[in-house]
CSV table of C-alpha atoms in Angstrom, one decimal:
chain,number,residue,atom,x,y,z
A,1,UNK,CA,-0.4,-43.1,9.1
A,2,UNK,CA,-1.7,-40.3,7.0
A,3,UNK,CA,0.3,-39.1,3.6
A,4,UNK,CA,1.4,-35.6,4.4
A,5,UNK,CA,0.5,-33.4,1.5
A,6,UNK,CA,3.0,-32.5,-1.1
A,7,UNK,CA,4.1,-29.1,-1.9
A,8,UNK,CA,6.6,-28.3,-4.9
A,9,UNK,CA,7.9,-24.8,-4.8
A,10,UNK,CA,10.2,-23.8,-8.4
A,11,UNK,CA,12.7,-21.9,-7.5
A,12,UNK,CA,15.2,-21.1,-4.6
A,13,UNK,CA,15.2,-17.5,-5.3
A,14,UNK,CA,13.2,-14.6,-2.4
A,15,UNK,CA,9.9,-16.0,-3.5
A,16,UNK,CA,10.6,-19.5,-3.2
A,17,UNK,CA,12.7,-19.4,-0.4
A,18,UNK,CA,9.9,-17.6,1.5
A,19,UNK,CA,7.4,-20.2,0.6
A,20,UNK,CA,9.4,-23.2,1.6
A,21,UNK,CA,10.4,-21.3,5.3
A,22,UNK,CA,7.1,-20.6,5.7
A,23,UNK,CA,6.5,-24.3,5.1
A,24,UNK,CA,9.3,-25.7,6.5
A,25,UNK,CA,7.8,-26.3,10.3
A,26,UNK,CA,3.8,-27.4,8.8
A,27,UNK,CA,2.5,-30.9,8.5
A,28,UNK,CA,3.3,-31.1,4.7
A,29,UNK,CA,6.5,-32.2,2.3
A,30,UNK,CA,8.2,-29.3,0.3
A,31,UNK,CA,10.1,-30.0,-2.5
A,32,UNK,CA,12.3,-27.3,-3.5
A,33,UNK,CA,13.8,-27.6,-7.1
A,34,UNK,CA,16.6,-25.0,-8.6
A,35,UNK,CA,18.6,-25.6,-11.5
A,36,UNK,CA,21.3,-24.3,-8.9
A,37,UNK,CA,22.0,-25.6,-5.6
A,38,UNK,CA,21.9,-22.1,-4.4
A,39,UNK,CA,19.9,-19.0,-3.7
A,40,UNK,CA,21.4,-15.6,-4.5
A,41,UNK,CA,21.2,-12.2,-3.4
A,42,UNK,CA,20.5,-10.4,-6.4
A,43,UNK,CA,20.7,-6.5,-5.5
A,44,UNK,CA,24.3,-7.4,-5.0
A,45,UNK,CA,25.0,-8.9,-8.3
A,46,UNK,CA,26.4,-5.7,-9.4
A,47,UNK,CA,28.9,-5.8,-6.5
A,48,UNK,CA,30.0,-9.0,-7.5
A,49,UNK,CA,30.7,-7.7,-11.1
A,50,UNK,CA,32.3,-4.9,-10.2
A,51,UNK,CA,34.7,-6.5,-7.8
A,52,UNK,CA,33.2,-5.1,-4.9
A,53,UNK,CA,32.4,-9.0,-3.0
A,54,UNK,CA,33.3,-12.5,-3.6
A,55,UNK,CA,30.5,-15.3,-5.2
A,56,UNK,CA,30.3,-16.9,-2.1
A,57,UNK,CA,29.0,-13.6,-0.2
A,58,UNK,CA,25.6,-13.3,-2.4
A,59,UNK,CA,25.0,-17.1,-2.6
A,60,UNK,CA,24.0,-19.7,0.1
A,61,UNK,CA,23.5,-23.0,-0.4
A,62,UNK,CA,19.8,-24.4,-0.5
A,63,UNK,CA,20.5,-27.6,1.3
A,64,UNK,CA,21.9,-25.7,4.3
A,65,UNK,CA,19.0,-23.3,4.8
A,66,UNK,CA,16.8,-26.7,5.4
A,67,UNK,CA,19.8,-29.0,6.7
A,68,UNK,CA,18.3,-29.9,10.2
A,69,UNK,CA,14.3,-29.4,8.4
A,70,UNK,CA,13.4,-33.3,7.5
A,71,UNK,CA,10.1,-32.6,5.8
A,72,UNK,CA,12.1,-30.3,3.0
A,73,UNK,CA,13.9,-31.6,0.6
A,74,UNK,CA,16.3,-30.3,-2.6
A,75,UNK,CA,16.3,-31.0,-5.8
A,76,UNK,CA,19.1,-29.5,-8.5
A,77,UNK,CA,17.1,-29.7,-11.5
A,78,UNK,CA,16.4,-27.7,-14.9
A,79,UNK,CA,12.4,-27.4,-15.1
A,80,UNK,CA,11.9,-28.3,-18.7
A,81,UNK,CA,7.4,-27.7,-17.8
A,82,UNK,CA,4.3,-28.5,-16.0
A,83,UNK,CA,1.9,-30.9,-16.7
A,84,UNK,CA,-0.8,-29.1,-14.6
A,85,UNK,CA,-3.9,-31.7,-15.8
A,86,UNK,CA,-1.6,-34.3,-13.9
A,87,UNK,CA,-0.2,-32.6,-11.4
A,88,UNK,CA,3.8,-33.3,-12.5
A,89,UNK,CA,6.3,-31.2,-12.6
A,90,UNK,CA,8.6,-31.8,-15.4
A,91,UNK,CA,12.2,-32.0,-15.0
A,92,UNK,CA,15.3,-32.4,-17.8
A,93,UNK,CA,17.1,-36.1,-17.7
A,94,UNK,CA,15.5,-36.7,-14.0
A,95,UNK,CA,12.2,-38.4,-13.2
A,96,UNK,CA,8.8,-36.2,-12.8
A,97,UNK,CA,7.8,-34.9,-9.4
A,98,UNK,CA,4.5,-35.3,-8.2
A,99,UNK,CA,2.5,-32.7,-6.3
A,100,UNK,CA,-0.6,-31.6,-4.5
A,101,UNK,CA,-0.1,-28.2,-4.5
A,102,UNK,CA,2.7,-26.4,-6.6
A,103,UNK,CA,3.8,-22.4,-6.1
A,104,UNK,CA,5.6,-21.2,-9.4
A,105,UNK,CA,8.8,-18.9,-8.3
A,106,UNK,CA,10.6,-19.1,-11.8
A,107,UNK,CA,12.5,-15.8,-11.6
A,108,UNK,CA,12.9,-13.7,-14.8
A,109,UNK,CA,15.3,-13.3,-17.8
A,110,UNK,CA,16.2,-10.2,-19.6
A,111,UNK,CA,14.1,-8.8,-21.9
A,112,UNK,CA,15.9,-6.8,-24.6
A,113,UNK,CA,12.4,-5.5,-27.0
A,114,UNK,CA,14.2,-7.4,-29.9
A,115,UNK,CA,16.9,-4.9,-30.5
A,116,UNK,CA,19.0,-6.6,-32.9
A,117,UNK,CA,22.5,-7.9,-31.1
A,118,UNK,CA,21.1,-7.1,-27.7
A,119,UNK,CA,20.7,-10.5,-27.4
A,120,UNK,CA,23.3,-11.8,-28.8
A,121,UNK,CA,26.5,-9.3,-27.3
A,122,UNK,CA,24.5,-7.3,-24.2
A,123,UNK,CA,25.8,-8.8,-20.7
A,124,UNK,CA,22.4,-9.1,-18.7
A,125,UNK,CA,23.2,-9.3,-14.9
A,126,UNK,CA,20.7,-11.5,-13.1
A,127,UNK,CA,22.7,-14.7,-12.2
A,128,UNK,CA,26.1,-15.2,-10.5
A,129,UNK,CA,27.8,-16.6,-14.2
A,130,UNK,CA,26.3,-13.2,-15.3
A,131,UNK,CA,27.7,-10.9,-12.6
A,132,UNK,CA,31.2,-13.5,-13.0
A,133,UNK,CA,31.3,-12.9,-16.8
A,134,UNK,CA,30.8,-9.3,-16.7
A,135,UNK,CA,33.6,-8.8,-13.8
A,136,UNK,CA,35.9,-11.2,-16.3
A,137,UNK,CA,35.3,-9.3,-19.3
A,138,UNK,CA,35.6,-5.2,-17.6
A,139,UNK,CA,38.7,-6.5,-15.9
A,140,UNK,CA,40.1,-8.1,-19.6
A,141,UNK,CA,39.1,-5.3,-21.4
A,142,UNK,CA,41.8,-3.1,-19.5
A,143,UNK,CA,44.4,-5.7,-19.4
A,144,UNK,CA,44.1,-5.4,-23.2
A,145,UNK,CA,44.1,-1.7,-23.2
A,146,UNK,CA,47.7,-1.7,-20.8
A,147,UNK,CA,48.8,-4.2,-23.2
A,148,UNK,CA,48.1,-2.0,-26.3
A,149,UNK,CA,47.3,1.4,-25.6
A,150,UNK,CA,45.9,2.6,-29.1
A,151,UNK,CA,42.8,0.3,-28.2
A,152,UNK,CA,41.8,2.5,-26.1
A,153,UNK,CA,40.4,5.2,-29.2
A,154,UNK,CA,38.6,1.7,-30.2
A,155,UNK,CA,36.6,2.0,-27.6
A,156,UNK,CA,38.0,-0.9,-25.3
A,157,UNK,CA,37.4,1.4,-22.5
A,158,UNK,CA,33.8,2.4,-23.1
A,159,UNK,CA,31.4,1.0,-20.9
A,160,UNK,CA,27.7,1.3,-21.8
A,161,UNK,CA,25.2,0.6,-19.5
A,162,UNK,CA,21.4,0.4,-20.9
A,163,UNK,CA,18.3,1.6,-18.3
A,164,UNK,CA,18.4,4.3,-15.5
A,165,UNK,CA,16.4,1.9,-12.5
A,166,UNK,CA,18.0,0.8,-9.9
A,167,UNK,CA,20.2,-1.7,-11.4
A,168,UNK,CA,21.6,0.5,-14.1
A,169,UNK,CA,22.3,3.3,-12.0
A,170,UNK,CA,23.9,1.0,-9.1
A,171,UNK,CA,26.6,-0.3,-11.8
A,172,UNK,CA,27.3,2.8,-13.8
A,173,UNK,CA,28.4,4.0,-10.1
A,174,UNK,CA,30.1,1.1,-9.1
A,175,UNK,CA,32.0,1.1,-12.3
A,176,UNK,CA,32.6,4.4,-12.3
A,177,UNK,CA,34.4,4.0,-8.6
A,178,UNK,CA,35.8,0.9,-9.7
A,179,UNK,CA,38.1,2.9,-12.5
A,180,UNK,CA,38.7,5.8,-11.0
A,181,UNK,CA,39.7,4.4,-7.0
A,182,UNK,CA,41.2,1.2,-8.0
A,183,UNK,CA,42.0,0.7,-11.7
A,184,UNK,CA,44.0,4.3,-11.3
A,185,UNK,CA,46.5,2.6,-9.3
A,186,UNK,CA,46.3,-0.9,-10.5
A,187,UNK,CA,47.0,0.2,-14.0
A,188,UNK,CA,49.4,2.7,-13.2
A,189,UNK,CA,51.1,2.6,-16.7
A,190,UNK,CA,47.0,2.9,-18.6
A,191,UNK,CA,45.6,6.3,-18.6
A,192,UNK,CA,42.1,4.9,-17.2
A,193,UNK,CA,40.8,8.5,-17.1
A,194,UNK,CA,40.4,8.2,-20.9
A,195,UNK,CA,37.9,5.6,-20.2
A,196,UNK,CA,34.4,6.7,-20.7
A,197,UNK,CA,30.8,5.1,-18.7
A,198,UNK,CA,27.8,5.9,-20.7
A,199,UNK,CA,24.5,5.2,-19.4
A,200,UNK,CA,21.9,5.3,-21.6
A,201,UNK,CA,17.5,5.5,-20.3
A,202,UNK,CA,15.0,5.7,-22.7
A,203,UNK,CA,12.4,8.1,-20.5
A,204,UNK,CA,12.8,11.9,-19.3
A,205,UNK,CA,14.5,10.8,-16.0
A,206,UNK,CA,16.7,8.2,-14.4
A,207,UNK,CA,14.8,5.8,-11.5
A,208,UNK,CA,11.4,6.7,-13.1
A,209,UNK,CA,9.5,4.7,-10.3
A,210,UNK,CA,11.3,7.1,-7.5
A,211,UNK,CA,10.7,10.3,-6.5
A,212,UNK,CA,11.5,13.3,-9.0
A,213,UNK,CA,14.5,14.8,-7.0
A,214,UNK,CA,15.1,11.5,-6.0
A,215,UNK,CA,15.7,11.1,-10.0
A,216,UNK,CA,18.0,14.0,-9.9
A,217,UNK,CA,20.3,13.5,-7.0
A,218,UNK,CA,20.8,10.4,-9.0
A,219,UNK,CA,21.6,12.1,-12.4
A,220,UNK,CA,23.9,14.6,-10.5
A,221,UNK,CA,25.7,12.2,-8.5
A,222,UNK,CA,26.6,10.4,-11.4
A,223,UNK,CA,27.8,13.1,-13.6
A,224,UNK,CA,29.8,14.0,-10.5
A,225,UNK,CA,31.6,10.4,-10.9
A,226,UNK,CA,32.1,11.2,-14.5
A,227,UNK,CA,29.3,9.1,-15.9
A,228,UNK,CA,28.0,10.4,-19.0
A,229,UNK,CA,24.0,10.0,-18.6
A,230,UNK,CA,22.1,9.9,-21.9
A,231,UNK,CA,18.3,10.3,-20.7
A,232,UNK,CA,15.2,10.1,-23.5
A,233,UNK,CA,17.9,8.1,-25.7
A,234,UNK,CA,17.1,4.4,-27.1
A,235,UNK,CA,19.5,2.3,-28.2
A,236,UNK,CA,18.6,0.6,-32.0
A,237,UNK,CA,21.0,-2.2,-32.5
A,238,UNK,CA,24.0,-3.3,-31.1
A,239,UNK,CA,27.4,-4.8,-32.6
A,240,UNK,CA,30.5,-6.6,-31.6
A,241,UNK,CA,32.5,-3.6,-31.4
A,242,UNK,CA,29.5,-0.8,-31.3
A,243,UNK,CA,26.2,0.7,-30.2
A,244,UNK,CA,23.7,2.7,-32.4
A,245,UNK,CA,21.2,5.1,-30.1
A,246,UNK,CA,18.3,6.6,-31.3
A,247,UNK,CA,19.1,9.3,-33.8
A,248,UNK,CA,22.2,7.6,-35.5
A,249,UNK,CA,24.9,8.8,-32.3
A,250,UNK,CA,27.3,5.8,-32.8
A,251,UNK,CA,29.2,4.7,-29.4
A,252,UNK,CA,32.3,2.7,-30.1
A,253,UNK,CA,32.1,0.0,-27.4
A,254,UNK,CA,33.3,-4.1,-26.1
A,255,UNK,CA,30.6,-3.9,-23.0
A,256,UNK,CA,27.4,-3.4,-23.3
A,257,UNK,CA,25.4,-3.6,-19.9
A,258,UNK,CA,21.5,-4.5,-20.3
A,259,UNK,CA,19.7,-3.3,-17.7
A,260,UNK,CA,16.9,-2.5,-19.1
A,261,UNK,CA,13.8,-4.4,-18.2
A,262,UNK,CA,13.0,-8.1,-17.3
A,263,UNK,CA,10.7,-10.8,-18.7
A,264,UNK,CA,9.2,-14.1,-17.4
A,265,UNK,CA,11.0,-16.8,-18.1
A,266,UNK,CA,10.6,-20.1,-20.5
A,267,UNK,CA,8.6,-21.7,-18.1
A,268,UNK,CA,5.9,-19.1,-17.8
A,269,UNK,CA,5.8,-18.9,-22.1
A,270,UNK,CA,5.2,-23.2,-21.7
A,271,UNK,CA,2.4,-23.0,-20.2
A,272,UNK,CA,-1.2,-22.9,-21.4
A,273,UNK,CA,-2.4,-20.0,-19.1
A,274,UNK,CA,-2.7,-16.4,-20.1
A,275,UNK,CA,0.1,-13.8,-19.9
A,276,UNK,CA,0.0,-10.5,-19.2
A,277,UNK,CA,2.6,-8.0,-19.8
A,278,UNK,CA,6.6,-9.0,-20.3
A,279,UNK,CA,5.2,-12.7,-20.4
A,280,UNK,CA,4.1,-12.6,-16.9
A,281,UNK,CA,1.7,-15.6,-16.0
A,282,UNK,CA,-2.0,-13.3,-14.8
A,283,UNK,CA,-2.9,-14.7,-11.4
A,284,UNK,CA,-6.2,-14.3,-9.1
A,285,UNK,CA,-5.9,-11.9,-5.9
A,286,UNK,CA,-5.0,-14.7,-4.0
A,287,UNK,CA,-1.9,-15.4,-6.5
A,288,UNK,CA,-4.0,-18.7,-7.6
A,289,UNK,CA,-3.4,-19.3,-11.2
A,290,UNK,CA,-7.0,-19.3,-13.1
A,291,UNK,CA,-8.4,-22.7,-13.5
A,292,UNK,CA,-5.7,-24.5,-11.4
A,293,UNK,CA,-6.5,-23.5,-7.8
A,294,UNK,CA,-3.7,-25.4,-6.3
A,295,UNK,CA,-1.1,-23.6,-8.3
A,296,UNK,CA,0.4,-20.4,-7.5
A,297,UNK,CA,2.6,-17.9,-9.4
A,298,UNK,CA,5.0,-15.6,-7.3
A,299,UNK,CA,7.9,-13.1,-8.1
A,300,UNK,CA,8.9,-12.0,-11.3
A,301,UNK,CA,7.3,-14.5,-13.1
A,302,UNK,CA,3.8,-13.3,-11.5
A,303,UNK,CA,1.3,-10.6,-13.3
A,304,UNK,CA,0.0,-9.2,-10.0
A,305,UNK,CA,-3.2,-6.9,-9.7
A,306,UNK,CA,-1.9,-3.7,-6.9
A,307,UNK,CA,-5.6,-3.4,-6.3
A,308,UNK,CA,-6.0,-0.3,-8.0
A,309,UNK,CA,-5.5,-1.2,-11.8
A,310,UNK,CA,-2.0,-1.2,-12.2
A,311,UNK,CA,0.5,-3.9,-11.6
A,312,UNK,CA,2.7,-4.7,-9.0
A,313,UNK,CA,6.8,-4.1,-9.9
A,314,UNK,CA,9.6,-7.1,-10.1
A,315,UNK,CA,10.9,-6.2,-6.8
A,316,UNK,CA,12.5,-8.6,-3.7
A,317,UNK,CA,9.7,-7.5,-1.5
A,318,UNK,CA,7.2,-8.7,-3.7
A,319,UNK,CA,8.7,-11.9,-4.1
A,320,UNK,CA,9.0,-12.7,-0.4
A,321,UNK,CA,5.7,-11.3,0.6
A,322,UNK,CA,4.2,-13.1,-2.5
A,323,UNK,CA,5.6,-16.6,-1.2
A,324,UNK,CA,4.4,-16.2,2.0
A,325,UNK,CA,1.4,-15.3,0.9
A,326,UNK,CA,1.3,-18.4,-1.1
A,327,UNK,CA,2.2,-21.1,1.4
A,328,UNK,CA,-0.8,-19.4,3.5
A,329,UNK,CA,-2.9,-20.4,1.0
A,330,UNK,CA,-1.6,-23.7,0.8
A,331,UNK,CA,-1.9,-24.2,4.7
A,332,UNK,CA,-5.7,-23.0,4.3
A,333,UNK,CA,-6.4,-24.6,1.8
A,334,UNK,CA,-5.7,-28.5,3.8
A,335,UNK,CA,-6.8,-26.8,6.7
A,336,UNK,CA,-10.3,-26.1,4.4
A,337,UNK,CA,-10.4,-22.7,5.7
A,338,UNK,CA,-11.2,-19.8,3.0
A,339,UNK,CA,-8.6,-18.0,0.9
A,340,UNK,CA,-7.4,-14.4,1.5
A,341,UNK,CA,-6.1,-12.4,-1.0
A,342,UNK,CA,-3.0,-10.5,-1.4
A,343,UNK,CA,-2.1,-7.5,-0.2
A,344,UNK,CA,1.7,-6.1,-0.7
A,345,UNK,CA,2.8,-4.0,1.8
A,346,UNK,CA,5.3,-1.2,-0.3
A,347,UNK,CA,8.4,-0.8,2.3
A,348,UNK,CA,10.1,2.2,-0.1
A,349,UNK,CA,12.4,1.8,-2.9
A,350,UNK,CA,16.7,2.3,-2.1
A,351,UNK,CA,18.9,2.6,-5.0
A,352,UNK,CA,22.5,3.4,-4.2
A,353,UNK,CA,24.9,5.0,-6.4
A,354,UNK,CA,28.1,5.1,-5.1
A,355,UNK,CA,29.8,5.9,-1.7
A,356,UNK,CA,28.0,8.1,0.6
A,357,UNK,CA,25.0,8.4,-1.9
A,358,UNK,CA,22.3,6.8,-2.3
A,359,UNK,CA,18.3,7.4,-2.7
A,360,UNK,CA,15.8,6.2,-0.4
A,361,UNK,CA,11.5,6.5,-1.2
A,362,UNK,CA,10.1,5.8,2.0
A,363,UNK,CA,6.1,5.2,1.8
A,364,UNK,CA,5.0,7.4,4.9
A,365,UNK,CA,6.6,10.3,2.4
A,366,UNK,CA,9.9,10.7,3.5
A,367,UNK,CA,13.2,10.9,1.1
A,368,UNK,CA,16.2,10.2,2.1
A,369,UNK,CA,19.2,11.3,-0.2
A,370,UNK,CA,23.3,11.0,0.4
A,371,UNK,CA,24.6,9.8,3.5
A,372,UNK,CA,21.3,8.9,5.6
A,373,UNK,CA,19.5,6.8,2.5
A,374,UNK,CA,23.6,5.3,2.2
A,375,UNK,CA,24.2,4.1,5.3
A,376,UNK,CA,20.2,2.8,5.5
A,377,UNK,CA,20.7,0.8,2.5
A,378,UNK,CA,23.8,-0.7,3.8
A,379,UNK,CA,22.1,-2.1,6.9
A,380,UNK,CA,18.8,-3.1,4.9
A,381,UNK,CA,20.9,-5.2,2.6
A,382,UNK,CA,23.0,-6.6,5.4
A,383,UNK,CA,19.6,-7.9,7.5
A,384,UNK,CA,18.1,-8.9,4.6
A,385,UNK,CA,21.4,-11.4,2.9
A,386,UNK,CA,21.0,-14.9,3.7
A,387,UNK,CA,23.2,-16.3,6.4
A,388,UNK,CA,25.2,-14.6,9.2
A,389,UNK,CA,28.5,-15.9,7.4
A,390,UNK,CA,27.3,-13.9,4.1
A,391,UNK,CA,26.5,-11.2,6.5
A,392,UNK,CA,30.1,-10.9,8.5
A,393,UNK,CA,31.9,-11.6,5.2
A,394,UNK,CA,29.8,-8.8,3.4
A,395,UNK,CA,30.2,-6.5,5.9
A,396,UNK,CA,34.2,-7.0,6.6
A,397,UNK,CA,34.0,-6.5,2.7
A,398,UNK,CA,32.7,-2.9,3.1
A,399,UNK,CA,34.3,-2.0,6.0
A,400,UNK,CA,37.9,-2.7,3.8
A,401,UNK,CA,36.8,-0.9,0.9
A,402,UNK,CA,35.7,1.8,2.9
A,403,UNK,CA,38.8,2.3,4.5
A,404,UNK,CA,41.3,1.4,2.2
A,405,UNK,CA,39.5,1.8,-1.1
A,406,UNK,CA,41.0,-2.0,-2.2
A,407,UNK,CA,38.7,-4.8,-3.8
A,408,UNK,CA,39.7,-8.2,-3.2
A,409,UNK,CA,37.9,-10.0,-6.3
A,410,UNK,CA,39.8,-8.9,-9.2
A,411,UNK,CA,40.2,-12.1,-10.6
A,412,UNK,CA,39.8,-13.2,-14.1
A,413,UNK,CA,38.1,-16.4,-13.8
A,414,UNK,CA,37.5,-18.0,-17.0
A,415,UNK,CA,36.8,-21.2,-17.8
A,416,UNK,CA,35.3,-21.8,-21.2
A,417,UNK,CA,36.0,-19.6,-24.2
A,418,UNK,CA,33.3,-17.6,-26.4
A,419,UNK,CA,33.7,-15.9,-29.4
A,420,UNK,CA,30.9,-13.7,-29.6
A,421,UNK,CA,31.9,-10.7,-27.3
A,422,UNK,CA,35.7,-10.8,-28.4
A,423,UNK,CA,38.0,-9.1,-26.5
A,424,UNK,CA,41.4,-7.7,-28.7
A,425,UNK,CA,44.0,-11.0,-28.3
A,426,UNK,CA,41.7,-12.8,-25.7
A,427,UNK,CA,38.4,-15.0,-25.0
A,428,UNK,CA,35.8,-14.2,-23.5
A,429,UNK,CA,33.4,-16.4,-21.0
A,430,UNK,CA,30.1,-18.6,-22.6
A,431,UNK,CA,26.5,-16.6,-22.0
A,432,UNK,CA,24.3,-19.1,-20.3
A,433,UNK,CA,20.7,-20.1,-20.3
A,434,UNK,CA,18.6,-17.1,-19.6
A,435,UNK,CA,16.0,-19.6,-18.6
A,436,UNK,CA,16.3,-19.6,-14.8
A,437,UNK,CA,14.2,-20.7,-12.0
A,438,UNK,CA,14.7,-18.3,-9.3
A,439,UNK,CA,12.2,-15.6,-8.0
C-alpha cells in the first residue's frame, strides 16, 4: 500500500482552513497545527470587545470542522520554526512533524513602528484573549469611574483608538454605541456623556484603501456618534496614563486601541528566506517560497506580487483564496501536472461603522453607503462565519441588539492579574504572545 503524501498546513486561521478543506477529500494526510484549538473569525473581534457577541460566536473548534474527515488530523502546538533543508516542522515541548509539502498560514501580529510604550500599554485586537482583554478593561475602566467620579477628568473615560482602516473605524463606532446606548443606562449614576472616543489616522483620510466619499461618509458618521477624529495626526509615545500625538497635543488616557497596521509574525522573522515589507515572507506567483518549491506562504504572513507592482493587502479574501490556491498546487504538484500562478479575485472592501452605516467598495464600481452597504455587510459576515451554530447564535445576537439595544457579554472575565495597564483600585488581564499562527 502506497504512503499517502504528507501535507502540514500552520495555522487554522481563513488561509489555513481553506487549504486543509480543500485537502480534506484528496489522496494525501493534512496536518493542521494551531497553537489554539480553534479558528476565529476575526472581522468580529471588535464585536466581541465591545460586548456586542459572546467568544464562542467568532470561534469554532478545529477538530469539529474535520470530525468525520480521517485523513486530517489536529495538532494544538506553538510553532517554535522550520527546518526547511529537512523537511520538519518544529514544535515547542512536542515532537517534530514531518512533511512533504508544507503551506505556511502563520497569521500576523501588530506592528506598532517602535513607538515607545505602544508595545508595552497599546491593546492590539487580533486574537480572542485580545478582543477579551480589551472588553475587560473598557468595561473596568467605567466601573472605576462610578466608583470614583473625579477619575473621570483623569482621563479614565478616554478611549483612543490608533488607525482609520477598517478595524479602527469599526471599534471607535462600536464603542461609541456601546457608551452612549448601553453604558447610559447601565451606569445610570456616571455621566458617560463626559467620556470622550478619540480616533487618531496618520494619512489625509480615514479607510485610505476605500473610495474618497467612501472615506467621508465614514468621517461624518463618526463625528455624528461623537467620535472625535484626528486625521494627518501620529501618535509619538505612549504612557500608562497618557498619549503624546504628533505636535506635543497630550491625551490623558487608560485605553489605548492599536489599530494601526500588522506585521508577520515570529515565524516568518526565523526563517532564512527574504522578507519583504512588514516582515512578510516574498513568495513566487504561484505562492512557492524561492528555493523551497514544496513550501507555500499564504495570508498575512505572505508578500504577494498583485501582478501589477504593488502588493496584495492583509485581507480574509486573500487568505482563503491564497490557501486554496496553495493546496492546488500541492494536488498538481503529486499529480506532476504544471503549476499555475495566482490570481486574487478583489470581491470589494465593507467596513461598518455603526448601526445602519456602513461602506461598501464594490469592484464593478459601485458604492454602497448607510443602510444598503449595512444590511450587505451583515449577511456577508453571516455566510462567511464558520458553523451554522456560530451563524444562528450571531444572528439572534443582532436581531436582540437591534431591537432592544441590550448586549449580553458585559462580563468582566479576568483571570490573571497585570500590572502594566493599571486600572485606578483594580488589575488588569496578562498581554499574550503576539506570536500567533493563524492566517
Amino acid at each position: 500500500m502506497a504512503v499517502r503524501p504528507h501535507v502540514v498546513v500552520i495555522g487554522a486561521g481563513f488561509g489555513g482552513l481553506a487549504a486543509a478543506k480543500r485537502l480534506e477529500d484528496e489522496a494525501v494526510d493534512v496536518t493542521v497545527i494551531d497553537r489554539h484549538n480553534y479558528h476565529t473569525f476575526q472581522p468580529l473581534l471588535y464585536q466581541v470587545a465591545t460586548a456586542g457577541l459572546n467568544t464562542a460566536d467568532v470561534g469554532y473548534a478545529v477538530r469539529g470542522l474535520f470530525r468525520r474527515q480521517r485523513r486530517v488530523f489536529f495538532r494544538k502546538a506553538q510553532v517554535t520554526g522550520i527546518d526547511l533543508d529537512r523537511r520538519r516542522v518544529e514544535l515547542r515541548d512536542l515532537p517534530d512533524v514531518p512533511y512533504d509539502h508544507l503551506i505556511v498560514a502563520a497569521g500576523s501580529r501588530c506592528n506598532t513602528f517602535g513607538i515607545p510604550g505602544a508595545d508595552e500599554l497599546a491593546f492590539p485586537l487580533y486574537t480572542l484573549e485580545e478582543a477579551v482583554r480589551l472588553r475587560n478593561h473598557v468595561i473596568s475602566l467605567f466601573e472605576a469611574a462610578s466608583a470614583e467620579p473625579g477619575l473621570v477628568a483623569e482621563g479614565v473615560l478616554t478611549f483612543v483608538v490608533v488607525g482609520g482602516g477598517p478595524t479602527g473605524v469599526e471599534v471607535a463606532g462600536a464603542l461609541a454605541e456601546l457608551v452612549e446606548k448601553v453604558f447610559a443606562d447601565d451606569f445610570h449614576d456616571l455621566d458617560v456623556h463626559r467620556s470622550r472616543i478619540v480616533l487618531v489616522e496618520q494619512g489625509d483620510r480615514l479607510l485610505a484603501a476605500f473610495d474618497e466619499h467612501s472615506g467621508t461618509y465614514a468621517r461624518a458618521a463618526l463625528e455624528r456618534r461623537g467620535v472625535e477624529v484626528r486625521t494627518g495626526t501620529a501618535v509619538e509615545s505612549v504612557a500608562v496614563d497618557h498619549v503624546v500625538l504628533a505636535g506635543g497635543e497630550v491625551l490623558h488616557t487608560r485605553c489605548l486601541v492599536w489599530a494601526a497596521g500588522v506585521q508577520a509574525g515570529a515565524l516568518a522573522q526565523a526563517l532564512p528566506v527574504a522578507r519583504g515589507r512588514g516582515g512578510r515572507i516574498v513568495v513566487h506567483r504561484d505562492l512557492s517560497v524561492p528555493g523551497y518549491p514544496d513550501v507555500y506562504c499564504v495570508g498575512d504572513i505572505a508578500d504577494i506580487d498583485d501582478g501589477s507592482g504593488g502588493r496584495l493587502p492583509q485581507l480574509a479574501q486573500v487568505a482563503i483564496q491564497g490557501g486554496r490556491h496553495a493546496a492546488e498546487q500541492v494536488l498538481r504538484t503529486i499529480e506532476r501536472r504544471p503549476r499555475a500562478d495566482f490570481h486574487y479575485l478583489d470581491k470589494g472592501t465593507m467596513a461598518t461603522i455603526g448601526r445602519r452605516a456602513a461602506v461598501a467598495d464594490l469592484p464593478i464600481g459601485v458604492r454602497l453607503r448607510g443602510m444598503p452597504a449595512w444590511l450587505a455587510w451583515l449577511l456577508l459576515h453571516l455566510v462567511y462565519l464558520v458553523g451554522v451554530r456560530n451563524r444562528v447564535s450571531v444572528f439572534i445576537n443582532w436581531a436582540w441588539n437591534y431591537l432592544t439595544w441590550d448586549r449580553g457579554p458585559r462580563l468582566i472575565l479576568r483571570p490573571e492579574a497585570l500590572p502594566h495597564t493599571p486600572i485606578p483600585h483594580s488589575d488588569a488581564a496578562p498581554r499574550t504572545d503576539q506570536a500567533g499562527t493563524s492566517a
